[in-house]
Amino acid sequence: MMKDDILRELEAVCRAQFPKYTGAIAGSTRRDDIPDWDSLRHLELFMAIERKFNIRFTMDEVVRLVSVGEIADCALSKRLNISAQADPA
Amino acid sequence: VKIALLSNINMDPLAPLLADRAGAEARTAGFNQWMAELLDPASAIRREPPDAVFLHLDGEAFLGPAFYALQFDDASARLDEALAAIAGYRRAQPAVTVVASNLVFPSYSADTGWAIRTPGRSLDRLAADWNGQLAGAAAADPGLLILDVARLFRRHGYDRLCDEKYWYLARMRFSGPGFDALAAALAELLAAHRGAARKVLALDLDNTLWGGVIGEEGLHGIILSEEGLGKAYRDFQWSARALKDQGVLLALCSKNNEADAAEAFANHPMMVLKWDDFAVRRVNWNNKVDNLREIAAELDLGLDAVVFIDDQPAERALVREQLPEIATPEPPSDPAELKRWFLSEVVPRFFGRTALTAEDRDKSAQYERRARRQQAAAGLDLAAFIRSLNIQLKVHVNAGEWIERAAQLTQKTNQFNLTGRRWTAAELSALMRRDDAALYLLEYADKFGPEGIVGEAIVRIEKSAARLDVFLMSCRIIGRRVEFDFLGRVLDDLQRRGVVTVRAEFIPTARNSLAAGFLSAAGFQPAGDRWYEQSVDKLREHLAAAPAGSAA
């Protein structure tokens, strides 16, 4: 899975989470850009991403990651980690 | 529906999930305000009662420091107050359904091993006591339901359904998958309470109720036993029977010879389900879409009342495409998972019910009585029914184009079959070349459409005497007196060939009792063991006096 794939799927998760927001959603999109992205929605967004990619963020990551690009990088590294463990070769 | 969410922890993420899953308008009360909401006459759920109130008490949060100290005197007293608060709200708002989670403790505990066997110090005992009291209250109050969160945790695991970081970030206990599972379970429970459960479980046979193919492996070749995979199928049968005992109607929808299937149910020592456990049976070689339609029609239920279980992907795809109202869930590829899948996924989703009535327990018998009544009523008006069908018959004599069908009919027709003699296509083609024999095929259509070749007679002719070697009718048109018309047409042709008398025999087989009375009813006289005889003239006279099926 490449970063572009992750970004595409993240966009879909964000669209479902913030249905009122009609602007562009890309790696550079930040929490401040989306009015509905409050603290509760922030947690729900991470829960949705964890469900979608079957990963778990740390508490620190949930607090620290505030842009779609940062979340994508972190999610990608976790997915790659899982793949590496599943397939040592 | 409007649902109020009460809890001692933060359940905010549940609201949007319930909206998605149940179309519910869910609102969370203020954090940890559950007791005040229930008791205060000025609270939101008292002033503007919702349709349902969901109360979820988190075990660890409820205990606080006592969770570590393993001292529960204070907690027990507060749990009693919680029960009293639920009862008080139910009295004040009898129209509002209250759903309470049972109490669950985490996968971890400060007990190093001794507390579980020490009275007053055991978390398990505390949960069991509280859950027992809650169950007692629910038993006495039809408006109080229990969401079995304990079972949800047994199924998915506490560590998967909960996520510590959300606890420390926002006093939320559940993980993303946890909130999702909770929302699904609550939506299912509320749907069950509204009576949304489906009513019919339609089951395939081969590789669903037993392993293997009965038509090929035979009675003793199928996999159904107390060992290995045989036990997996047996346990699945126990599961289906449990549903039947809870008011679900069982139906058979299978491509088999009905006799093979019936024999398996009658004679296989490991069979849990019995032939009569099924309110409707469609064991034949017809399209399953048609059979499922018939099953629903015979039970007078909509297609959306039916759940269909079949191991064959092609059958499932066909039913899903043509009958999307029927629920056709995806069984596991490993039959070892069949029972677990059925009980943990299919049953809660489609057959959930929050109460079991005497009527539920009597459901199957009720349908059996109803079917008998319908048959009796239909018998009163049979002639009118037959006339309304506008039946059109065509008889083909020695017609080579249907020789495969003619052979198949002798091989597959068991019930309305006077002699049970089997013929191959090759034998039939040889027969048709003879002067002293004739093959008659009956083509049937009515206002609902053509049924094709549904009757067959093979006649041996010796000068002025004829003998019926084969006389059979497909089961699906029996009951419309078409068999008498067919015989009449055969006699017409025989008379043209100079035949004066006809002999016929009835050879009883295991499955042809349906045809036992036919020869007498048609005007034949008994002539020794199994044999019947009559003149063509007398037979035609008799048949002309009887009400005929076809108009033409």
XYZ file of C-alpha atoms in Angstrom, chain B residues 128-339:
212
model
C -23.049 -12.107 38.627
C -25.058 -10.694 41.570
C -25.862 -7.452 39.802
C -26.636 -9.121 36.478
C -28.870 -11.612 38.259
C -30.842 -8.799 39.879
C -31.093 -6.964 36.570
C -32.384 -10.146 34.903
C -34.942 -10.540 37.685
C -36.184 -6.990 37.170
C -36.356 -7.506 33.379
C -38.306 -10.737 33.829
C -40.985 -8.794 35.688
C -41.057 -5.814 33.316
C -41.673 -6.187 29.562
C -40.377 -2.641 29.031
C -36.943 -3.410 30.465
C -34.488 -5.070 28.091
C -30.931 -6.236 28.645
C -28.172 -5.580 26.132
C -25.858 -8.554 26.503
C -22.566 -6.664 26.434
C -20.912 -9.535 28.281
C -21.588 -11.774 25.307
C -20.298 -9.120 22.924
C -17.048 -9.083 24.885
C -16.838 -12.879 24.924
C -17.185 -12.864 21.175
C -14.764 -10.105 20.182
C -12.568 -9.836 23.256
C -12.266 -7.002 25.756
C -8.878 -5.863 24.480
C -10.201 -5.444 20.964
C -13.421 -3.667 21.931
C -11.725 -1.289 24.358
C -8.852 1.143 23.915
C -7.082 2.658 26.911
C -5.941 5.819 25.154
C -9.504 7.013 24.582
C -10.166 6.477 28.274
C -7.307 8.754 29.224
C -8.044 11.249 26.440
C -11.798 11.557 26.865
C -13.195 9.025 29.375
C -14.301 6.771 26.536
C -13.916 3.046 27.142
C -14.546 1.614 23.714
C -12.299 1.428 20.655
C -13.535 2.201 17.136
C -14.491 -1.463 16.589
C -15.972 -1.482 20.102
C -18.360 1.395 19.479
C -19.265 -0.203 16.164
C -20.058 -3.578 17.724
C -22.038 -1.924 20.503
C -24.088 0.134 18.035
C -24.806 -2.972 15.948
C -25.900 -4.979 18.983
C -28.127 -2.192 20.279
C -29.694 -1.671 16.836
C -30.368 -5.415 16.589
C -31.941 -5.506 20.027
C -34.225 -2.557 19.327
C -35.233 -4.057 15.974
C -35.953 -7.372 17.683
C -38.071 -5.595 20.231
C -40.119 -4.040 17.442
C -40.757 -7.526 16.091
C -38.548 -7.189 13.036
C -37.406 -10.805 13.290
C -37.741 -12.950 10.207
C -40.054 -15.921 10.469
C -38.722 -18.616 8.171
C -35.391 -20.418 8.037
C -35.107 -22.096 4.636
C -32.385 -24.712 4.549
C -30.547 -26.578 1.848
C -29.670 -30.228 2.568
C -26.408 -31.514 1.047
C -23.369 -29.845 2.669
C -25.652 -27.721 4.817
C -27.537 -30.083 7.156
C -25.026 -32.871 6.527
C -21.756 -33.326 4.671
C -21.759 -34.911 1.225
C -24.497 -35.554 -1.316
C -27.235 -37.971 -0.262
C -28.161 -38.779 -3.856
C -24.614 -39.962 -4.532
C -23.257 -41.207 -1.233
C -26.507 -42.674 0.036
C -27.955 -42.874 3.518
C -24.810 -44.189 5.166
C -22.346 -42.154 3.118
C -23.334 -38.688 4.322
C -21.293 -36.977 7.024
C -23.440 -36.660 10.150
C -22.223 -38.142 13.401
C -20.872 -37.480 16.863
C -17.303 -37.364 15.508
C -15.307 -34.698 13.695
C -17.064 -32.825 10.929
C -20.144 -34.992 11.358
C -20.649 -33.385 14.753
C -20.313 -29.912 13.241
C -23.313 -30.634 11.004
C -25.168 -32.248 13.879
C -24.640 -29.178 16.052
C -25.894 -26.991 13.213
C -29.045 -29.120 13.164
C -29.409 -28.639 16.927
C -29.137 -24.899 16.328
C -31.870 -24.916 13.683
C -34.063 -27.019 15.936
C -33.552 -24.545 18.769
C -34.880 -21.801 16.518
C -37.876 -23.930 15.614
C -38.631 -24.339 19.312
C -38.555 -20.529 19.540
C -41.189 -20.011 16.876
C -39.136 -19.891 13.668
C -40.665 -21.924 10.843
C -38.252 -24.296 9.159
C -38.442 -24.947 5.428
C -36.523 -27.273 3.154
C -35.347 -25.903 -0.173
C -33.107 -28.453 -1.782
C -32.309 -30.063 -5.099
C -32.659 -33.738 -4.296
C -34.967 -36.610 -4.935
C -37.552 -36.059 -2.266
C -37.583 -39.754 -1.439
C -33.819 -39.776 -0.784
C -34.185 -36.817 1.548
C -37.202 -38.262 3.332
C -35.393 -41.556 3.813
C -32.400 -39.765 5.333
C -34.643 -37.977 7.823
C -36.565 -41.147 8.620
C -33.667 -43.564 8.925
C -30.375 -41.810 9.645
C -29.611 -42.444 13.330
C -27.757 -39.135 13.806
C -30.432 -36.883 12.338
C -31.497 -34.252 14.863
C -34.164 -32.629 12.712
C -37.171 -34.638 11.601
C -39.024 -34.493 8.292
C -42.080 -33.105 10.071
C -40.039 -30.338 11.701
C -40.251 -28.524 8.359
C -43.455 -26.573 7.859
C -42.882 -26.550 4.082
C -40.690 -28.733 1.952
C -39.522 -28.085 -1.582
C -37.234 -30.988 -2.285
C -37.169 -31.275 -6.043
C -35.183 -30.272 -9.094
C -36.897 -26.954 -9.684
C -35.248 -23.579 -9.609
C -34.661 -22.503 -5.995
C -36.018 -19.060 -6.737
C -39.371 -20.626 -7.645
C -39.214 -22.921 -4.656
C -38.513 -20.084 -2.244
C -41.397 -18.109 -3.727
C -43.635 -21.130 -3.199
C -42.413 -21.602 0.351
C -43.279 -18.018 1.243
C -46.636 -18.231 -0.553
C -47.579 -21.491 1.126
C -46.868 -19.970 4.526
C -48.671 -16.806 3.480
C -45.600 -14.746 4.338
C -43.630 -12.162 2.420
C -40.248 -12.979 0.941
C -38.759 -10.579 3.463
C -39.694 -13.043 6.219
C -37.265 -15.626 4.846
C -33.600 -16.381 5.589
C -32.022 -18.858 3.182
C -28.948 -20.945 4.025
C -27.216 -22.757 1.174
C -23.581 -23.831 0.748
C -23.640 -23.343 -3.043
C -22.361 -19.899 -4.133
C -24.247 -20.102 -7.440
C -27.567 -20.769 -5.710
C -26.961 -17.916 -3.286
C -26.057 -15.522 -6.101
C -29.216 -16.437 -8.013
C -31.458 -15.951 -4.989
C -29.756 -12.678 -4.036
C -30.203 -11.346 -7.544
C -33.780 -12.447 -8.123
C -35.173 -12.340 -4.590
C -33.263 -9.548 -2.841
C -35.941 -9.415 -0.119
C -34.791 -12.805 1.111
C -31.765 -12.659 3.408
C -29.102 -14.940 1.972
C -26.119 -14.689 4.319
C -22.666 -15.907 3.359
C -21.837 -19.151 5.190
C -18.243 -19.861 6.252
C -16.157 -21.890 3.818
C -15.106 -24.179 6.677
C -18.101 -26.206 7.897
C -16.436 -26.386 11.320
C -17.460 -22.725 11.658
C -21.077 -23.332 10.621
C -22.700 -23.421 14.084
